[in-house]
PDB file of C-alpha atoms in Angstrom:
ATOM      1  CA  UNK Z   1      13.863  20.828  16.383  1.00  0.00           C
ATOM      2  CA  UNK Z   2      12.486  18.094  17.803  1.00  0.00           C
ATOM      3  CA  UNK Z   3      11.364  17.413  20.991  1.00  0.00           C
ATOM      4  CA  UNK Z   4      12.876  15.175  23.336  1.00  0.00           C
ATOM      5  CA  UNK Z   5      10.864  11.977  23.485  1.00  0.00           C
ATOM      6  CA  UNK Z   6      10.358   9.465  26.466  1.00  0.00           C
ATOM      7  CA  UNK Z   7      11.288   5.478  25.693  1.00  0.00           C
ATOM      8  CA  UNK Z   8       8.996   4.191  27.878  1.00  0.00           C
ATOM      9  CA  UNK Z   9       9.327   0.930  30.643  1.00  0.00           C
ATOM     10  CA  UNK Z  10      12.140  -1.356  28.271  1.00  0.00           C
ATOM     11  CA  UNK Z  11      11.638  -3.595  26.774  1.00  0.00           C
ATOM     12  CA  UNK Z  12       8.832  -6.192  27.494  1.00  0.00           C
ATOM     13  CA  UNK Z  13      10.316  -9.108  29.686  1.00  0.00           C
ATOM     14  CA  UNK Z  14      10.676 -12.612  28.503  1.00  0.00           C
ATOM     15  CA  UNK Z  15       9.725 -15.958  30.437  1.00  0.00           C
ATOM     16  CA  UNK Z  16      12.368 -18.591  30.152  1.00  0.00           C
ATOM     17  CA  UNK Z  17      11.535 -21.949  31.285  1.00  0.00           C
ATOM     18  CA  UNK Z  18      14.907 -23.591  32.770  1.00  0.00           C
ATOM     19  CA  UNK Z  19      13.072 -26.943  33.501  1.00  0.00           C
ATOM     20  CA  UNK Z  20      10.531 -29.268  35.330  1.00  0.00           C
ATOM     21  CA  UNK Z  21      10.885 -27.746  38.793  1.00  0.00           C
ATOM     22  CA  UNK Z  22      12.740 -25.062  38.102  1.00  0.00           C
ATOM     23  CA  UNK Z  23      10.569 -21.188  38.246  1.00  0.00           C
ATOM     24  CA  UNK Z  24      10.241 -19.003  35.110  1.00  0.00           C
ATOM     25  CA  UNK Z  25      13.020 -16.315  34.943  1.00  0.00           C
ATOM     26  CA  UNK Z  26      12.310 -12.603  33.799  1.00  0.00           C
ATOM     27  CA  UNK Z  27      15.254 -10.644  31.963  1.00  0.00           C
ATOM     28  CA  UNK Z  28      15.800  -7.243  32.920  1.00  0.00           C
ATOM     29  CA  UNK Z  29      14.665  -4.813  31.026  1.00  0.00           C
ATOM     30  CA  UNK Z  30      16.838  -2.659  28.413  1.00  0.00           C
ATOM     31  CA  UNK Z  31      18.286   0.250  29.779  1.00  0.00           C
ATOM     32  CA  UNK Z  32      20.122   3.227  28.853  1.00  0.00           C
ATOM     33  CA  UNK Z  33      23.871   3.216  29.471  1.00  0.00           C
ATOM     34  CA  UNK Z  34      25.179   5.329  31.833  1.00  0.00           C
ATOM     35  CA  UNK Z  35      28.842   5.368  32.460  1.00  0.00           C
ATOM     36  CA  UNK Z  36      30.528   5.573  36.297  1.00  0.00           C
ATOM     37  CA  UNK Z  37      31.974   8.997  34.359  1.00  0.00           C
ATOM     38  CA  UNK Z  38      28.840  10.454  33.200  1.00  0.00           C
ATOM     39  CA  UNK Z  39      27.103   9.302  36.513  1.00  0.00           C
ATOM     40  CA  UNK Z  40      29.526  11.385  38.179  1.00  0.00           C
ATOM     41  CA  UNK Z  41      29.333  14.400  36.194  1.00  0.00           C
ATOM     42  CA  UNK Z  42      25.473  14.468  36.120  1.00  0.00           C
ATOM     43  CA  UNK Z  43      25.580  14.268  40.427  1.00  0.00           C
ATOM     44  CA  UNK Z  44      28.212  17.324  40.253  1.00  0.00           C
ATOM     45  CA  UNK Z  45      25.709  19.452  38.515  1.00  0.00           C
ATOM     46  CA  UNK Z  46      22.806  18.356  40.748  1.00  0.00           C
ATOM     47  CA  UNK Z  47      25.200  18.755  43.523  1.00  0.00           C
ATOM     48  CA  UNK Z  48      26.204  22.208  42.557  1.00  0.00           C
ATOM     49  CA  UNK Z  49      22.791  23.815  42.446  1.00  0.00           C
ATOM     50  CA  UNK Z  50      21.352  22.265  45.018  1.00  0.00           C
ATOM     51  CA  UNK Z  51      19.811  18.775  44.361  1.00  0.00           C
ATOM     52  CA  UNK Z  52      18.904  16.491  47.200  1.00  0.00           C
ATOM     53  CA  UNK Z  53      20.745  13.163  46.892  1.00  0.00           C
ATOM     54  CA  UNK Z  54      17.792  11.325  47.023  1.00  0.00           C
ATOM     55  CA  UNK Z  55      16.222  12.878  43.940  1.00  0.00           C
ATOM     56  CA  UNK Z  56      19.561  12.737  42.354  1.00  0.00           C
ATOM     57  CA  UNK Z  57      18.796   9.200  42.751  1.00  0.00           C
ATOM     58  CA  UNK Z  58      15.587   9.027  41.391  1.00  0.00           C
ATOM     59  CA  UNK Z  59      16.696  11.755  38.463  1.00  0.00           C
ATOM     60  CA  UNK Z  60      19.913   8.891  37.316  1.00  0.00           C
ATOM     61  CA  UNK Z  61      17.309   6.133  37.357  1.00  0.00           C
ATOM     62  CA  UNK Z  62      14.874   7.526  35.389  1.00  0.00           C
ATOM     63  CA  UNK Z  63      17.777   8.448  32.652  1.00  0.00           C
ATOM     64  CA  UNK Z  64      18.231   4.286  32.794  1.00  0.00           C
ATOM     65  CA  UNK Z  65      14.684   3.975  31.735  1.00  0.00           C
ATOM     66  CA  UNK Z  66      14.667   6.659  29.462  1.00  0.00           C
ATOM     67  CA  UNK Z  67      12.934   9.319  31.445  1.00  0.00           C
ATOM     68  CA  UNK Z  68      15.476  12.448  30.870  1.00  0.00           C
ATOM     69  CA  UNK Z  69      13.266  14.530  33.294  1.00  0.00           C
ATOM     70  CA  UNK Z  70      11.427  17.482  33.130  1.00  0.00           C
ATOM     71  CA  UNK Z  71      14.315  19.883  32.451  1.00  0.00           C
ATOM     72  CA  UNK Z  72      15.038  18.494  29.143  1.00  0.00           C
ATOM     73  CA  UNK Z  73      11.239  18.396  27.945  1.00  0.00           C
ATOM     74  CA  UNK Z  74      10.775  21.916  25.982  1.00  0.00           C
ATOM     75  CA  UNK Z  75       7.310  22.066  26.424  1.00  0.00           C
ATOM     76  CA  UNK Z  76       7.534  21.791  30.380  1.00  0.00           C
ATOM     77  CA  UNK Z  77       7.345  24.981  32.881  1.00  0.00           C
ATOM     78  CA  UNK Z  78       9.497  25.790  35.606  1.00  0.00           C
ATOM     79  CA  UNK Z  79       7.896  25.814  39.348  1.00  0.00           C
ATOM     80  CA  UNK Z  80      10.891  28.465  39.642  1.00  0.00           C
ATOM     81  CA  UNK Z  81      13.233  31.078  37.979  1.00  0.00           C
ATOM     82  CA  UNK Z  82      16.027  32.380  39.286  1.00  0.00           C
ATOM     83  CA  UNK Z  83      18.779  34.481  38.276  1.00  0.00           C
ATOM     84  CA  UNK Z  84      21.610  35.299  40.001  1.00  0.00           C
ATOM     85  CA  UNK Z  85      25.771  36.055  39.007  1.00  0.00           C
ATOM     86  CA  UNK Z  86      28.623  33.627  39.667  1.00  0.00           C
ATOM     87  CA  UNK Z  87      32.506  33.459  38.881  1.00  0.00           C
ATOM     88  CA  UNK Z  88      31.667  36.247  35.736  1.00  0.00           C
ATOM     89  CA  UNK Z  89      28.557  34.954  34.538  1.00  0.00           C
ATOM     90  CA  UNK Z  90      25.038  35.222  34.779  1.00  0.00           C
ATOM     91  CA  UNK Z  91      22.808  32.406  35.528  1.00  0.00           C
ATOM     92  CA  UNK Z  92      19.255  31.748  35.106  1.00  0.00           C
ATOM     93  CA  UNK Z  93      18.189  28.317  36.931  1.00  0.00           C
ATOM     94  CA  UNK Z  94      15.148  26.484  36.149  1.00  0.00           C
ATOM     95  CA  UNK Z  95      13.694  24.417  38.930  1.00  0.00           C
ATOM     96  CA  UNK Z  96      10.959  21.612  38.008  1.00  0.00           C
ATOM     97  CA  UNK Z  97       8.366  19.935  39.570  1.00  0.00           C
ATOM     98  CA  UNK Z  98      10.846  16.529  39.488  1.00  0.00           C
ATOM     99  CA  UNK Z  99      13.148  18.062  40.972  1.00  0.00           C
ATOM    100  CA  UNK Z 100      15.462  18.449  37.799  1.00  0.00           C
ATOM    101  CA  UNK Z 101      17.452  22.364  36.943  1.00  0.00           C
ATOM    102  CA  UNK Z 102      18.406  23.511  33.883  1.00  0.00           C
ATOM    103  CA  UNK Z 103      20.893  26.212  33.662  1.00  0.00           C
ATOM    104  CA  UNK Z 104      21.259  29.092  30.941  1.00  0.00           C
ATOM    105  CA  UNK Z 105      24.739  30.712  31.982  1.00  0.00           C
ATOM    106  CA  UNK Z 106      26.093  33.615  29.418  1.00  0.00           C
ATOM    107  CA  UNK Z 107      29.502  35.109  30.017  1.00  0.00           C
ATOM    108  CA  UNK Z 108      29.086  39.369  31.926  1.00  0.00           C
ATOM    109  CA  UNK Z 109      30.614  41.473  29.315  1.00  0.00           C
ATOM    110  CA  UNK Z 110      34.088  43.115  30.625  1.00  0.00           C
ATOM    111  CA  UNK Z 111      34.511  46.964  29.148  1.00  0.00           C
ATOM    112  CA  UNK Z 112      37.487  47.363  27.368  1.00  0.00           C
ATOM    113  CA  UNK Z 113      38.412  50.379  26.259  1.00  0.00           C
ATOM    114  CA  UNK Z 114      39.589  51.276  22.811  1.00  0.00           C
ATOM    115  CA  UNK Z 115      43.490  50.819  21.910  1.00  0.00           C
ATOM    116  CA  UNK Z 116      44.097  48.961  25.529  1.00  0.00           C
ATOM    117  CA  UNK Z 117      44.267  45.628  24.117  1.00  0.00           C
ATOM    118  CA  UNK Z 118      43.204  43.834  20.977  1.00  0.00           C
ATOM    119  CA  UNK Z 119      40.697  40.912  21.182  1.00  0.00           C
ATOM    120  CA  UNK Z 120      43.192  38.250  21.239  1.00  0.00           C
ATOM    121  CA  UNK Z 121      44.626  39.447  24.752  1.00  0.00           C
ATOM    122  CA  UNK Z 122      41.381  39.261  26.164  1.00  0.00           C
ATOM    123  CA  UNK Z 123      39.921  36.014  27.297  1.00  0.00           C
ATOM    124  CA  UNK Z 124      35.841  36.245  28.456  1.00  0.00           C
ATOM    125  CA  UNK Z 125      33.636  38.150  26.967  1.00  0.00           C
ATOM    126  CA  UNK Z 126      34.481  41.561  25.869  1.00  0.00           C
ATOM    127  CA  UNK Z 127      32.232  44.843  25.105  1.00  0.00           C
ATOM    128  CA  UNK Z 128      34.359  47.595  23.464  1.00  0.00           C
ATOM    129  CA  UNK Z 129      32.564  50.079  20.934  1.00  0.00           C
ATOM    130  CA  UNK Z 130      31.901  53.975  19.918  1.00  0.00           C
ATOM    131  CA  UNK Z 131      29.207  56.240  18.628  1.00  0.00           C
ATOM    132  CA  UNK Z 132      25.864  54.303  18.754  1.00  0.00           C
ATOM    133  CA  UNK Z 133      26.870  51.111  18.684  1.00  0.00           C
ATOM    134  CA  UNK Z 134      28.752  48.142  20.911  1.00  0.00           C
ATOM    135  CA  UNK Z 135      30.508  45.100  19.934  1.00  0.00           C
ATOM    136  CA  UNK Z 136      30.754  42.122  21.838  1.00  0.00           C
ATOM    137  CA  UNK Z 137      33.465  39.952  21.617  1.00  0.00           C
ATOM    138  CA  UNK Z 138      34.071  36.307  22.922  1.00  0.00           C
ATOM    139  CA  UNK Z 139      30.656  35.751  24.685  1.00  0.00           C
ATOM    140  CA  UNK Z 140      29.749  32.498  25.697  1.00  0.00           C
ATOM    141  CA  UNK Z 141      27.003  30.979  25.440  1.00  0.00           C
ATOM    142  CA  UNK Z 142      26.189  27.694  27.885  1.00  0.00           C
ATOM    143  CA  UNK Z 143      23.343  25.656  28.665  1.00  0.00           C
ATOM    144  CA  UNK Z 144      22.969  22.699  31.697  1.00  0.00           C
ATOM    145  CA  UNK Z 145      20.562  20.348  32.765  1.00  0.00           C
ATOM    146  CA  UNK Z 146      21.791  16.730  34.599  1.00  0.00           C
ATOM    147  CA  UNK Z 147      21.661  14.778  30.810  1.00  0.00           C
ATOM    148  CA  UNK Z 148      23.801  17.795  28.817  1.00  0.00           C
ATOM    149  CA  UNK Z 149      25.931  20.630  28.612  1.00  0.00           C
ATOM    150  CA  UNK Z 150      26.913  21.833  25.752  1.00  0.00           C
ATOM    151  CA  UNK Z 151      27.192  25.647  24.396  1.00  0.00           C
ATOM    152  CA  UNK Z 152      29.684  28.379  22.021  1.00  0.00           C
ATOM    153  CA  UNK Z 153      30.659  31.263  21.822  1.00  0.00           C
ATOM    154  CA  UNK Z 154      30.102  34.454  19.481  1.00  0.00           C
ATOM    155  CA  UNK Z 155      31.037  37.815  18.298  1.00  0.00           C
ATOM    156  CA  UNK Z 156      27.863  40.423  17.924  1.00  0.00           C
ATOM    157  CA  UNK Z 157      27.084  43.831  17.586  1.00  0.00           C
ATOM    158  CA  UNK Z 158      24.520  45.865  19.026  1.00  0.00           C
ATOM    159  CA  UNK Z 159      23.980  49.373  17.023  1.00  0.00           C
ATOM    160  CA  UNK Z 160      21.119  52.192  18.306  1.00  0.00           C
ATOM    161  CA  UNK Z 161      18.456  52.539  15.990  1.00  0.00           C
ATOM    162  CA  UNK Z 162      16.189  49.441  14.502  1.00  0.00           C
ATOM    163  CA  UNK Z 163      16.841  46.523  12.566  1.00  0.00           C
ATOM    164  CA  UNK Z 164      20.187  47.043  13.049  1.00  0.00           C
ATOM    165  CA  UNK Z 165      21.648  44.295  15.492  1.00  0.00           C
ATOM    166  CA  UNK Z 166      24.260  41.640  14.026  1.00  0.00           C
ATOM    167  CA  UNK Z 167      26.255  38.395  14.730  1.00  0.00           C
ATOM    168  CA  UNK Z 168      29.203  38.447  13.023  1.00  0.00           C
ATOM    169  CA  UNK Z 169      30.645  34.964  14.383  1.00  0.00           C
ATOM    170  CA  UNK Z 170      29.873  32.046  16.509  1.00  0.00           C
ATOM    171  CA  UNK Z 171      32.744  29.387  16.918  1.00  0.00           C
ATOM    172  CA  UNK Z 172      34.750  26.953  19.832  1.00  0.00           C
ATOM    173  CA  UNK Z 173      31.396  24.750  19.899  1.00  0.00           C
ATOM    174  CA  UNK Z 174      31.707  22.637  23.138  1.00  0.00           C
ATOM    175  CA  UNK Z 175      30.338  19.739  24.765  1.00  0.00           C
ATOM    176  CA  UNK Z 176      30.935  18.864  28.767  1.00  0.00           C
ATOM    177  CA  UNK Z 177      28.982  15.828  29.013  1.00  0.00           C
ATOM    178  CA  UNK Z 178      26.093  14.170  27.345  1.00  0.00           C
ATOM    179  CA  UNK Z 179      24.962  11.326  30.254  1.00  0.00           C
ATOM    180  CA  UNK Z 180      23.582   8.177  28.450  1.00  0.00           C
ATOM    181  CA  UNK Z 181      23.790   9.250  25.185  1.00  0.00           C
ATOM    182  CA  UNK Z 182      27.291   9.613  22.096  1.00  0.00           C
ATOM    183  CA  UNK Z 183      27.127  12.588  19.971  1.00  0.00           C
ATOM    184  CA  UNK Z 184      26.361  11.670  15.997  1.00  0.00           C
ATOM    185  CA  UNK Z 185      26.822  14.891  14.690  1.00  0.00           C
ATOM    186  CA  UNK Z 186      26.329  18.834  15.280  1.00  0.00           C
ATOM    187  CA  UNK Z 187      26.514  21.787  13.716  1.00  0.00           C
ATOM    188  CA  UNK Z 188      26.821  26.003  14.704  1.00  0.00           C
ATOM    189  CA  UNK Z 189      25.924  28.127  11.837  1.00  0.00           C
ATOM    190  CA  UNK Z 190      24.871  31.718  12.292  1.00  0.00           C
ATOM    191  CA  UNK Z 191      21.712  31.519  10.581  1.00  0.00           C
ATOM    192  CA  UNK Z 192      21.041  35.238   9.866  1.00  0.00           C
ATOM    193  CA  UNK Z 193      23.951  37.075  10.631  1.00  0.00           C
ATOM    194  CA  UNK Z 194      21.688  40.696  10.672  1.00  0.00           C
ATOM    195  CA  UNK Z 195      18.661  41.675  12.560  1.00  0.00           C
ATOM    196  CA  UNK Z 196      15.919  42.753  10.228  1.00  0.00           C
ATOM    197  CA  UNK Z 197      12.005  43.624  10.438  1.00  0.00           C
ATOM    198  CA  UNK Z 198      11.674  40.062  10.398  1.00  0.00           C
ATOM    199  CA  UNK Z 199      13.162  39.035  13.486  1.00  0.00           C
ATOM    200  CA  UNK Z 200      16.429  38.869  15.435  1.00  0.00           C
ATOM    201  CA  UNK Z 201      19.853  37.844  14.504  1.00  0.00           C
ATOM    202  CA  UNK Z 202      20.149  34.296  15.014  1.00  0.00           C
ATOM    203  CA  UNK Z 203      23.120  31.694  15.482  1.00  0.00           C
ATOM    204  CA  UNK Z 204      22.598  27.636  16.811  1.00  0.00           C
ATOM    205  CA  UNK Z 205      24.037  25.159  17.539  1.00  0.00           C
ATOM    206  CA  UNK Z 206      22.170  21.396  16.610  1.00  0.00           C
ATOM    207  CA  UNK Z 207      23.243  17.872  18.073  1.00  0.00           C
ATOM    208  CA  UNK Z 208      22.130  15.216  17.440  1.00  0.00           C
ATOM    209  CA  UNK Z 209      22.712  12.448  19.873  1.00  0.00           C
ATOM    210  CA  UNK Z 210      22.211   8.708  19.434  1.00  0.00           C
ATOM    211  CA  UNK Z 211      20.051   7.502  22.745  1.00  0.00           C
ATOM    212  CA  UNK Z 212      22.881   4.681  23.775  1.00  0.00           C
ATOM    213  CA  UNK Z 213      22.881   1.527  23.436  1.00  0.00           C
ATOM    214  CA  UNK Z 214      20.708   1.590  20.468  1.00  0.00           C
ATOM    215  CA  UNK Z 215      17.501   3.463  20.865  1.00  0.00           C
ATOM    216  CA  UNK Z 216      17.520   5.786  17.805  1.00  0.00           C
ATOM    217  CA  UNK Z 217      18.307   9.762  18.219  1.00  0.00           C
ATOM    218  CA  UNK Z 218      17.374  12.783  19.668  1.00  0.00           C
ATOM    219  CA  UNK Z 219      18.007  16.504  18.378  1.00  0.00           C
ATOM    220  CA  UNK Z 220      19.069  19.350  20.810  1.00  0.00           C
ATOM    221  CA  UNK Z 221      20.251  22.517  20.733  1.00  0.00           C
ATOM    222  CA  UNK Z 222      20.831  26.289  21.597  1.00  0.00           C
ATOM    223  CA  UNK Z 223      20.482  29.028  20.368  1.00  0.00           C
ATOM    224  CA  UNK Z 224      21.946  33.246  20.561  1.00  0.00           C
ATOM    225  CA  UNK Z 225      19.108  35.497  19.351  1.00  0.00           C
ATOM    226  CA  UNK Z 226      20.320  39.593  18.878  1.00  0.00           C
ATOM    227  CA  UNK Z 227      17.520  42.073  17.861  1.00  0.00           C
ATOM    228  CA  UNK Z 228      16.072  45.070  19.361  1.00  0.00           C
ATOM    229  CA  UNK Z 229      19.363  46.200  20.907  1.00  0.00           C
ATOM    230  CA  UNK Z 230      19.392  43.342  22.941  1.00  0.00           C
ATOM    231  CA  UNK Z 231      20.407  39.482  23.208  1.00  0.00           C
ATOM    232  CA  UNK Z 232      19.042  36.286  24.624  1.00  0.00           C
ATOM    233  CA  UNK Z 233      19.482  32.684  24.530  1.00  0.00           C
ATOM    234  CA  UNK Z 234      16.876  29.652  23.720  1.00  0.00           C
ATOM    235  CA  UNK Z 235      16.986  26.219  24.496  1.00  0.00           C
ATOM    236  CA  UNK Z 236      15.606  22.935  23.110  1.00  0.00           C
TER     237      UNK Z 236
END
């Protein structure tokens, strides 16, 4: 995967002499495109967890000049971590020094118990099981910054014992917004579907994105990891 790369200041400027008297013009630098749309949906995110307008401000114009802050650099640390639960899921926001959040949001598991309903009737994520072992069903799987949001969900079981853990699915890939950039292709694959001494269980989902209008590509991505009787998501 690779990381997320910074285009620099544009392109350098070009002096145009328009003639005897007349002063040498400069042309604007290339900049990313950013839509009205996507502007707005990258200030609702900002807005909803707490961004100061005026950084907002500075976060939009540095997407314009390629600078998709520190949220979406994978070799950055948070200032802050916090976790917390909203409308059924938990949430684990990322504060940087920028001022730009990214969000990891998974679906709380509702317990449903055997023979009450099948799968289909349930919408969220479901936990249901027996004797040693757990399944989850319909989990979601989300990640957020102010650039993206994208995410899927899955099907996994957790089972006592070790090496034992499993993904059986991962499907309904979904993107919410992806601000300056179109989507060229992606992919979700469960990569190993079964825990062993290895490593975890493993599913992802890839994009790649062209950088719009025409500054070549970027790779992102996340990921739903299920080992040790546990799960956990990863970023990039």
């Amino acid at each position: 995967m690779r990381a997320l790369s910074r285009l620099g200041a544009g392109l350098a400027a070009v002096s145009l002499s328009v003639g005897l008297l007349a002063p040498a013009a400069t042309a604007a630098p290339d900049l990313v495109e950013v839509s009205a749309s996507e502007e707005a949906a990258s200030r609702a995110f900002m807005t909803e967890f707490g961004v100061p307008e005026s950084t907002q401000d500075d976060l939009i114009e540095g997407i314009k000049h390629g600078d998709m802050g520190l949220a979406n650099a994978p070799t950055a640390t948070p200032v802050t971590v916090e976790h917390t639960e909203r409308d059924g899921s938990t949430l684990e926001i990322s504060r940087y020094a920028d001022g730009s959040v990214a969000v990891t949001e998974q679906d709380i598991p509702r317990d449903v118990e055997e023979g009450a309903v099948t799968p289909q009737d349930v919408t969220g994520c479901s936990v249901g099981g027996g004797s040693g072992f757990v399944n989850y069903t319909g989990c979601k799987v989300h990640y957020r910054t102010h650039v993206f949001s994208y995410g899927f969900y899955a099907n996994f079981t957790i089972v006592q014992g070790t090496n034992n853990d499993q993904i059986t699915r991962a499907y309904d890939r979904f993107q919410q917004y992806a601000i300056g950039h179109s989507r060229a292709s992606w992919s979700l694959r469960v990569l190993k579907g079964n825990e062993t001494s290895s490593g975890p269980a493993h599913a992802e989902l890839a994009i790649t994105y062209n950088i719009l209008p025409s500054f070549g590509q970027v790779t992102k991505g996340v990921r739903l990891k299920v080992g040790s009787n546990t799960y956990w998501q990863e970023n990039s």
